Amino acid sequence: TPVIKVYPNPTTSKLIIDLPIFQDNISISIYDLQGKLIESLQYKNTEVNSTQTINLKNYNSGVYLLNISYNQYHQVYRIIKN
């Protein structure tokens, strides 16, 4: 399983996601702790070692769940927004 890096965490404005793999379709969803979908992003045909940046500047301070999925891979990261 490839190592996906999500940083900085905690963050104050932006979140960087390093994707070390090529995929036709990567889904990234952000939820609050009540399970409400805050943002949903789709990336098509990502290049190997691509980097995606998500702007969290307008998010309230708190804890969020970042869900990254593609093919059979599914990973959830706990993100702290200061």
PDB file of N, CA and C in Angstrom:
ATOM      1  N   THR A   1       0.846  -1.183   0.000  1.00  0.00           N
ATOM      2  CA  THR A   1       0.000   0.000   0.000  1.00  0.00           C
ATOM      3  C   THR A   1       0.888   1.242   0.000  1.00  0.00           C
ATOM      4  N   PRO A   2       0.655   2.161  -0.923  1.00  0.00           N
ATOM      5  CA  PRO A   2       1.473   3.375  -0.970  1.00  0.00           C
ATOM      6  C   PRO A   2       1.245   4.254   0.251  1.00  0.00           C
ATOM      7  N   VAL A   3       2.240   5.024   0.592  1.00  0.00           N
ATOM      8  CA  VAL A   3       2.156   5.915   1.745  1.00  0.00           C
ATOM      9  C   VAL A   3       1.683   7.286   1.273  1.00  0.00           C
ATOM     10  N   ILE A   4       0.508   7.668   1.726  1.00  0.00           N
ATOM     11  CA  ILE A   4      -0.032   8.993   1.438  1.00  0.00           C
ATOM     12  C   ILE A   4       0.293   9.882   2.626  1.00  0.00           C
ATOM     13  N   LYS A   5       0.901  11.028   2.359  1.00  0.00           N
ATOM     14  CA  LYS A   5       1.276  11.957   3.425  1.00  0.00           C
ATOM     15  C   LYS A   5       0.287  13.115   3.454  1.00  0.00           C
ATOM     16  N   VAL A   6      -0.174  13.452   4.658  1.00  0.00           N
ATOM     17  CA  VAL A   6      -1.093  14.566   4.867  1.00  0.00           C
ATOM     18  C   VAL A   6      -0.454  15.477   5.907  1.00  0.00           C
ATOM     19  N   TYR A   7      -0.204  16.738   5.558  1.00  0.00           N
ATOM     20  CA  TYR A   7       0.501  17.664   6.445  1.00  0.00           C
ATOM     21  C   TYR A   7       0.181  19.098   6.054  1.00  0.00           C
ATOM     22  N   PRO A   8       0.466  20.100   6.872  1.00  0.00           N
ATOM     23  CA  PRO A   8       0.794  19.996   8.299  1.00  0.00           C
ATOM     24  C   PRO A   8      -0.459  19.670   9.108  1.00  0.00           C
ATOM     25  N   ASN A   9      -0.255  19.044  10.198  1.00  0.00           N
ATOM     26  CA  ASN A   9      -1.369  18.670  11.062  1.00  0.00           C
ATOM     27  C   ASN A   9      -0.903  18.752  12.504  1.00  0.00           C
ATOM     28  N   PRO A  10      -1.375  19.742  13.257  1.00  0.00           N
ATOM     29  CA  PRO A  10      -2.467  20.672  12.981  1.00  0.00           C
ATOM     30  C   PRO A  10      -2.090  21.709  11.918  1.00  0.00           C
ATOM     31  N   THR A  11      -3.126  22.350  11.361  1.00  0.00           N
ATOM     32  CA  THR A  11      -2.932  23.367  10.343  1.00  0.00           C
ATOM     33  C   THR A  11      -3.767  24.598  10.677  1.00  0.00           C
ATOM     34  N   THR A  12      -3.378  25.730  10.096  1.00  0.00           N
ATOM     35  CA  THR A  12      -4.152  26.956  10.290  1.00  0.00           C
ATOM     36  C   THR A  12      -4.866  27.374   9.012  1.00  0.00           C
ATOM     37  N   SER A  13      -4.358  26.932   7.843  1.00  0.00           N
ATOM     38  CA  SER A  13      -5.015  27.389   6.613  1.00  0.00           C
ATOM     39  C   SER A  13      -5.048  26.351   5.494  1.00  0.00           C
ATOM     40  N   LYS A  14      -3.945  25.673   5.225  1.00  0.00           N
ATOM     41  CA  LYS A  14      -3.974  24.736   4.109  1.00  0.00           C
ATOM     42  C   LYS A  14      -3.462  23.367   4.518  1.00  0.00           C
ATOM     43  N   LEU A  15      -3.946  22.388   3.798  1.00  0.00           N
ATOM     44  CA  LEU A  15      -3.581  20.999   4.035  1.00  0.00           C
ATOM     45  C   LEU A  15      -2.980  20.466   2.737  1.00  0.00           C
ATOM     46  N   ILE A  16      -1.824  19.839   2.838  1.00  0.00           N
ATOM     47  CA  ILE A  16      -1.133  19.301   1.668  1.00  0.00           C
ATOM     48  C   ILE A  16      -1.226  17.780   1.708  1.00  0.00           C
ATOM     49  N   ILE A  17      -1.569  17.206   0.556  1.00  0.00           N
ATOM     50  CA  ILE A  17      -1.690  15.755   0.446  1.00  0.00           C
ATOM     51  C   ILE A  17      -0.741  15.284  -0.654  1.00  0.00           C
ATOM     52  N   ASP A  18       0.234  14.465  -0.275  1.00  0.00           N
ATOM     53  CA  ASP A  18       1.162  13.873  -1.242  1.00  0.00           C
ATOM     54  C   ASP A  18       0.621  12.524  -1.666  1.00  0.00           C
ATOM     55  N   LEU A  19       0.373  12.371  -2.958  1.00  0.00           N
ATOM     56  CA  LEU A  19      -0.152  11.129  -3.511  1.00  0.00           C
ATOM     57  C   LEU A  19       0.946  10.440  -4.323  1.00  0.00           C
ATOM     58  N   PRO A  20       1.521   9.362  -3.808  1.00  0.00           N
ATOM     59  CA  PRO A  20       2.661   8.732  -4.471  1.00  0.00           C
ATOM     60  C   PRO A  20       2.273   7.773  -5.598  1.00  0.00           C
ATOM     61  N   ILE A  21       1.017   7.784  -6.012  1.00  0.00           N
ATOM     62  CA  ILE A  21       0.535   6.794  -6.966  1.00  0.00           C
ATOM     63  C   ILE A  21      -0.215   7.467  -8.113  1.00  0.00           C
ATOM     64  N   PHE A  22      -0.324   6.764  -9.219  1.00  0.00           N
ATOM     65  CA  PHE A  22      -1.181   7.206 -10.309  1.00  0.00           C
ATOM     66  C   PHE A  22      -2.527   6.538 -10.147  1.00  0.00           C
ATOM     67  N   GLN A  23      -3.587   7.316 -10.219  1.00  0.00           N
ATOM     68  CA  GLN A  23      -4.931   6.754 -10.153  1.00  0.00           C
ATOM     69  C   GLN A  23      -5.836   7.504 -11.108  1.00  0.00           C
ATOM     70  N   ASP A  24      -6.795   6.787 -11.665  1.00  0.00           N
ATOM     71  CA  ASP A  24      -7.767   7.416 -12.548  1.00  0.00           C
ATOM     72  C   ASP A  24      -8.716   8.317 -11.775  1.00  0.00           C
ATOM     73  N   ASN A  25      -9.037   7.924 -10.552  1.00  0.00           N
ATOM     74  CA  ASN A  25     -10.043   8.667  -9.803  1.00  0.00           C
ATOM     75  C   ASN A  25      -9.768   8.546  -8.302  1.00  0.00           C
ATOM     76  N   ILE A  26      -9.439   9.670  -7.684  1.00  0.00           N
ATOM     77  CA  ILE A  26      -9.225   9.707  -6.235  1.00  0.00           C
ATOM     78  C   ILE A  26     -10.291  10.610  -5.637  1.00  0.00           C
ATOM     79  N   SER A  27     -10.931  10.110  -4.597  1.00  0.00           N
ATOM     80  CA  SER A  27     -11.974  10.865  -3.913  1.00  0.00           C
ATOM     81  C   SER A  27     -11.455  11.306  -2.547  1.00  0.00           C
ATOM     82  N   ILE A  28     -11.597  12.600  -2.257  1.00  0.00           N
ATOM     83  CA  ILE A  28     -11.207  13.141  -0.960  1.00  0.00           C
ATOM     84  C   ILE A  28     -12.416  13.852  -0.376  1.00  0.00           C
ATOM     85  N   SER A  29     -12.826  13.416   0.809  1.00  0.00           N
ATOM     86  CA  SER A  29     -13.983  14.010   1.477  1.00  0.00           C
ATOM     87  C   SER A  29     -13.579  14.475   2.865  1.00  0.00           C
ATOM     88  N   ILE A  30     -14.153  15.585   3.294  1.00  0.00           N
ATOM     89  CA  ILE A  30     -13.879  16.121   4.619  1.00  0.00           C
ATOM     90  C   ILE A  30     -15.196  16.187   5.388  1.00  0.00           C
ATOM     91  N   TYR A  31     -15.180  15.607   6.588  1.00  0.00           N
ATOM     92  CA  TYR A  31     -16.360  15.557   7.444  1.00  0.00           C
ATOM     93  C   TYR A  31     -16.059  16.219   8.782  1.00  0.00           C
ATOM     94  N   ASP A  32     -17.105  16.788   9.410  1.00  0.00           N
ATOM     95  CA  ASP A  32     -16.927  17.215  10.788  1.00  0.00           C
ATOM     96  C   ASP A  32     -17.152  15.999  11.687  1.00  0.00           C
ATOM     97  N   LEU A  33     -16.967  16.171  12.981  1.00  0.00           N
ATOM     98  CA  LEU A  33     -17.078  15.026  13.891  1.00  0.00           C
ATOM     99  C   LEU A  33     -18.510  14.540  14.082  1.00  0.00           C
ATOM    100  N   GLN A  34     -19.486  15.299  13.596  1.00  0.00           N
ATOM    101  CA  GLN A  34     -20.878  14.850  13.642  1.00  0.00           C
ATOM    102  C   GLN A  34     -21.232  14.029  12.400  1.00  0.00           C
ATOM    103  N   GLY A  35     -20.261  13.891  11.484  1.00  0.00           N
ATOM    104  CA  GLY A  35     -20.484  13.110  10.274  1.00  0.00           C
ATOM    105  C   GLY A  35     -21.033  13.908   9.108  1.00  0.00           C
ATOM    106  N   LYS A  36     -21.132  15.220   9.256  1.00  0.00           N
ATOM    107  CA  LYS A  36     -21.627  16.075   8.175  1.00  0.00           C
ATOM    108  C   LYS A  36     -20.533  16.282   7.131  1.00  0.00           C
ATOM    109  N   LEU A  37     -20.882  16.045   5.864  1.00  0.00           N
ATOM    110  CA  LEU A  37     -19.932  16.261   4.775  1.00  0.00           C
ATOM    111  C   LEU A  37     -19.702  17.754   4.609  1.00  0.00           C
ATOM    112  N   ILE A  38     -18.451  18.183   4.704  1.00  0.00           N
ATOM    113  CA  ILE A  38     -18.091  19.594   4.590  1.00  0.00           C
ATOM    114  C   ILE A  38     -17.637  19.917   3.168  1.00  0.00           C
ATOM    115  N   GLU A  39     -16.848  19.011   2.597  1.00  0.00           N
ATOM    116  CA  GLU A  39     -16.319  19.230   1.252  1.00  0.00           C
ATOM    117  C   GLU A  39     -16.004  17.883   0.609  1.00  0.00           C
ATOM    118  N   SER A  40     -16.258  17.807  -0.696  1.00  0.00           N
ATOM    119  CA  SER A  40     -15.965  16.594  -1.444  1.00  0.00           C
ATOM    120  C   SER A  40     -15.201  16.979  -2.706  1.00  0.00           C
ATOM    121  N   LEU A  41     -14.069  16.347  -2.913  1.00  0.00           N
ATOM    122  CA  LEU A  41     -13.209  16.663  -4.054  1.00  0.00           C
ATOM    123  C   LEU A  41     -12.922  15.392  -4.851  1.00  0.00           C
ATOM    124  N   GLN A  42     -12.836  15.537  -6.155  1.00  0.00           N
ATOM    125  CA  GLN A  42     -12.492  14.420  -7.032  1.00  0.00           C
ATOM    126  C   GLN A  42     -11.269  14.820  -7.846  1.00  0.00           C
ATOM    127  N   TYR A  43     -10.303  13.942  -7.902  1.00  0.00           N
ATOM    128  CA  TYR A  43      -9.114  14.175  -8.719  1.00  0.00           C
ATOM    129  C   TYR A  43      -9.036  13.067  -9.754  1.00  0.00           C
ATOM    130  N   LYS A  44      -8.917  13.451 -11.009  1.00  0.00           N
ATOM    131  CA  LYS A  44      -8.867  12.496 -12.113  1.00  0.00           C
ATOM    132  C   LYS A  44      -7.449  12.434 -12.666  1.00  0.00           C
ATOM    133  N   ASN A  45      -7.012  11.221 -12.973  1.00  0.00           N
ATOM    134  CA  ASN A  45      -5.718  11.005 -13.626  1.00  0.00           C
ATOM    135  C   ASN A  45      -4.565  11.713 -12.921  1.00  0.00           C
ATOM    136  N   THR A  46      -4.434  11.469 -11.632  1.00  0.00           N
ATOM    137  CA  THR A  46      -3.336  12.080 -10.886  1.00  0.00           C
ATOM    138  C   THR A  46      -2.007  11.479 -11.343  1.00  0.00           C
ATOM    139  N   GLU A  47      -0.995  12.305 -11.403  1.00  0.00           N
ATOM    140  CA  GLU A  47       0.327  11.828 -11.773  1.00  0.00           C
ATOM    141  C   GLU A  47       1.003  11.207 -10.554  1.00  0.00           C
ATOM    142  N   VAL A  48       1.984  10.353 -10.814  1.00  0.00           N
ATOM    143  CA  VAL A  48       2.764   9.771  -9.725  1.00  0.00           C
ATOM    144  C   VAL A  48       3.444  10.910  -8.972  1.00  0.00           C
ATOM    145  N   ASN A  49       3.427  10.820  -7.639  1.00  0.00           N
ATOM    146  CA  ASN A  49       4.023  11.829  -6.765  1.00  0.00           C
ATOM    147  C   ASN A  49       3.402  13.213  -6.928  1.00  0.00           C
ATOM    148  N   SER A  50       2.113  13.264  -7.173  1.00  0.00           N
ATOM    149  CA  SER A  50       1.445  14.558  -7.263  1.00  0.00           C
ATOM    150  C   SER A  50       1.125  15.078  -5.868  1.00  0.00           C
ATOM    151  N   THR A  51       0.928  16.367  -5.778  1.00  0.00           N
ATOM    152  CA  THR A  51       0.591  17.014  -4.517  1.00  0.00           C
ATOM    153  C   THR A  51      -0.696  17.799  -4.713  1.00  0.00           C
ATOM    154  N   GLN A  52      -1.630  17.614  -3.801  1.00  0.00           N
ATOM    155  CA  GLN A  52      -2.888  18.359  -3.822  1.00  0.00           C
ATOM    156  C   GLN A  52      -2.934  19.241  -2.578  1.00  0.00           C
ATOM    157  N   THR A  53      -3.428  20.458  -2.740  1.00  0.00           N
ATOM    158  CA  THR A  53      -3.559  21.374  -1.612  1.00  0.00           C
ATOM    159  C   THR A  53      -5.033  21.691  -1.401  1.00  0.00           C
ATOM    160  N   ILE A  54      -5.469  21.575  -0.155  1.00  0.00           N
ATOM    161  CA  ILE A  54      -6.851  21.887   0.203  1.00  0.00           C
ATOM    162  C   ILE A  54      -6.831  23.107   1.117  1.00  0.00           C
ATOM    163  N   ASN A  55      -7.596  24.118   0.756  1.00  0.00           N
ATOM    164  CA  ASN A  55      -7.654  25.351   1.533  1.00  0.00           C
ATOM    165  C   ASN A  55      -8.672  25.195   2.665  1.00  0.00           C
ATOM    166  N   LEU A  56      -8.189  25.263   3.890  1.00  0.00           N
ATOM    167  CA  LEU A  56      -9.061  25.154   5.066  1.00  0.00           C
ATOM    168  C   LEU A  56      -9.242  26.501   5.760  1.00  0.00           C
ATOM    169  N   LYS A  57      -8.801  27.570   5.122  1.00  0.00           N
ATOM    170  CA  LYS A  57      -8.809  28.901   5.734  1.00  0.00           C
ATOM    171  C   LYS A  57     -10.191  29.294   6.254  1.00  0.00           C
ATOM    172  N   ASN A  58     -11.257  28.966   5.518  1.00  0.00           N
ATOM    173  CA  ASN A  58     -12.603  29.369   5.915  1.00  0.00           C
ATOM    174  C   ASN A  58     -13.295  28.356   6.825  1.00  0.00           C
ATOM    175  N   TYR A  59     -12.585  27.291   7.197  1.00  0.00           N
ATOM    176  CA  TYR A  59     -13.149  26.298   8.118  1.00  0.00           C
ATOM    177  C   TYR A  59     -13.063  26.826   9.545  1.00  0.00           C
ATOM    178  N   ASN A  60     -14.035  26.470  10.368  1.00  0.00           N
ATOM    179  CA  ASN A  60     -13.966  26.792  11.788  1.00  0.00           C
ATOM    180  C   ASN A  60     -12.857  25.967  12.439  1.00  0.00           C
ATOM    181  N   SER A  61     -12.301  26.469  13.527  1.00  0.00           N
ATOM    182  CA  SER A  61     -11.318  25.691  14.279  1.00  0.00           C
ATOM    183  C   SER A  61     -11.988  24.441  14.819  1.00  0.00           C
ATOM    184  N   GLY A  62     -11.253  23.339  14.820  1.00  0.00           N
ATOM    185  CA  GLY A  62     -11.810  22.094  15.327  1.00  0.00           C
ATOM    186  C   GLY A  62     -11.161  20.882  14.684  1.00  0.00           C
ATOM    187  N   VAL A  63     -11.787  19.735  14.885  1.00  0.00           N
ATOM    188  CA  VAL A  63     -11.278  18.472  14.370  1.00  0.00           C
ATOM    189  C   VAL A  63     -12.151  18.023  13.206  1.00  0.00           C
ATOM    190  N   TYR A  64     -11.509  17.573  12.143  1.00  0.00           N
ATOM    191  CA  TYR A  64     -12.194  17.096  10.944  1.00  0.00           C
ATOM    192  C   TYR A  64     -11.652  15.727  10.568  1.00  0.00           C
ATOM    193  N   LEU A  65     -12.445  14.990   9.819  1.00  0.00           N
ATOM    194  CA  LEU A  65     -12.020  13.697   9.307  1.00  0.00           C
ATOM    195  C   LEU A  65     -11.839  13.811   7.803  1.00  0.00           C
ATOM    196  N   LEU A  66     -10.646  13.454   7.348  1.00  0.00           N
ATOM    197  CA  LEU A  66     -10.295  13.499   5.930  1.00  0.00           C
ATOM    198  C   LEU A  66     -10.312  12.067   5.415  1.00  0.00           C
ATOM    199  N   ASN A  67     -11.176  11.810   4.451  1.00  0.00           N
ATOM    200  CA  ASN A  67     -11.343  10.476   3.905  1.00  0.00           C
ATOM    201  C   ASN A  67     -10.759  10.440   2.497  1.00  0.00           C
ATOM    202  N   ILE A  68      -9.760   9.590   2.274  1.00  0.00           N
ATOM    203  CA  ILE A  68      -9.146   9.436   0.951  1.00  0.00           C
ATOM    204  C   ILE A  68      -9.444   8.029   0.460  1.00  0.00           C
ATOM    205  N   SER A  69      -9.997   7.923  -0.741  1.00  0.00           N
ATOM    206  CA  SER A  69     -10.305   6.594  -1.266  1.00  0.00           C
ATOM    207  C   SER A  69     -10.093   6.520  -2.769  1.00  0.00           C
ATOM    208  N   TYR A  70      -9.677   5.349  -3.208  1.00  0.00           N
ATOM    209  CA  TYR A  70      -9.559   5.002  -4.621  1.00  0.00           C
ATOM    210  C   TYR A  70      -9.461   3.485  -4.704  1.00  0.00           C
ATOM    211  N   ASN A  71      -9.987   2.927  -5.782  1.00  0.00           N
ATOM    212  CA  ASN A  71     -10.023   1.463  -5.950  1.00  0.00           C
ATOM    213  C   ASN A  71     -10.486   0.807  -4.648  1.00  0.00           C
ATOM    214  N   GLN A  72      -9.679  -0.076  -4.097  1.00  0.00           N
ATOM    215  CA  GLN A  72     -10.017  -0.758  -2.842  1.00  0.00           C
ATOM    216  C   GLN A  72      -9.396  -0.074  -1.621  1.00  0.00           C
ATOM    217  N   TYR A  73      -8.647   0.993  -1.844  1.00  0.00           N
ATOM    218  CA  TYR A  73      -7.959   1.690  -0.755  1.00  0.00           C
ATOM    219  C   TYR A  73      -8.913   2.688  -0.103  1.00  0.00           C
ATOM    220  N   HIS A  74      -8.885   2.734   1.221  1.00  0.00           N
ATOM    221  CA  HIS A  74      -9.714   3.668   1.974  1.00  0.00           C
ATOM    222  C   HIS A  74      -8.969   4.019   3.260  1.00  0.00           C
ATOM    223  N   GLN A  75      -8.719   5.302   3.468  1.00  0.00           N
ATOM    224  CA  GLN A  75      -7.998   5.725   4.659  1.00  0.00           C
ATOM    225  C   GLN A  75      -8.637   6.992   5.218  1.00  0.00           C
ATOM    226  N   VAL A  76      -8.738   7.060   6.545  1.00  0.00           N
ATOM    227  CA  VAL A  76      -9.289   8.233   7.213  1.00  0.00           C
ATOM    228  C   VAL A  76      -8.197   8.861   8.075  1.00  0.00           C
ATOM    229  N   TYR A  77      -8.051  10.174   7.953  1.00  0.00           N
ATOM    230  CA  TYR A  77      -7.070  10.926   8.736  1.00  0.00           C
ATOM    231  C   TYR A  77      -7.818  11.924   9.621  1.00  0.00           C
ATOM    232  N   ARG A  78      -7.342  12.072  10.829  1.00  0.00           N
ATOM    233  CA  ARG A  78      -7.908  13.058  11.773  1.00  0.00           C
ATOM    234  C   ARG A  78      -7.110  14.346  11.611  1.00  0.00           C
ATOM    235  N   ILE A  79      -7.797  15.419  11.237  1.00  0.00           N
ATOM    236  CA  ILE A  79      -7.146  16.696  10.956  1.00  0.00           C
ATOM    237  C   ILE A  79      -7.586  17.737  11.997  1.00  0.00           C
ATOM    238  N   ILE A  80      -6.618  18.472  12.515  1.00  0.00           N
ATOM    239  CA  ILE A  80      -6.912  19.534  13.479  1.00  0.00           C
ATOM    240  C   ILE A  80      -6.705  20.885  12.794  1.00  0.00           C
ATOM    241  N   LYS A  81      -7.757  21.701  12.794  1.00  0.00           N
ATOM    242  CA  LYS A  81      -7.689  23.049  12.223  1.00  0.00           C
ATOM    243  C   LYS A  81      -7.658  24.041  13.382  1.00  0.00           C
ATOM    244  N   ASN A  82      -6.566  24.790  13.502  1.00  0.00           N
ATOM    245  CA  ASN A  82      -6.436  25.809  14.562  1.00  0.00           C
ATOM    246  C   ASN A  82      -6.943  27.144  14.082  1.00  0.00           C
TER     247      ASN A  82
END
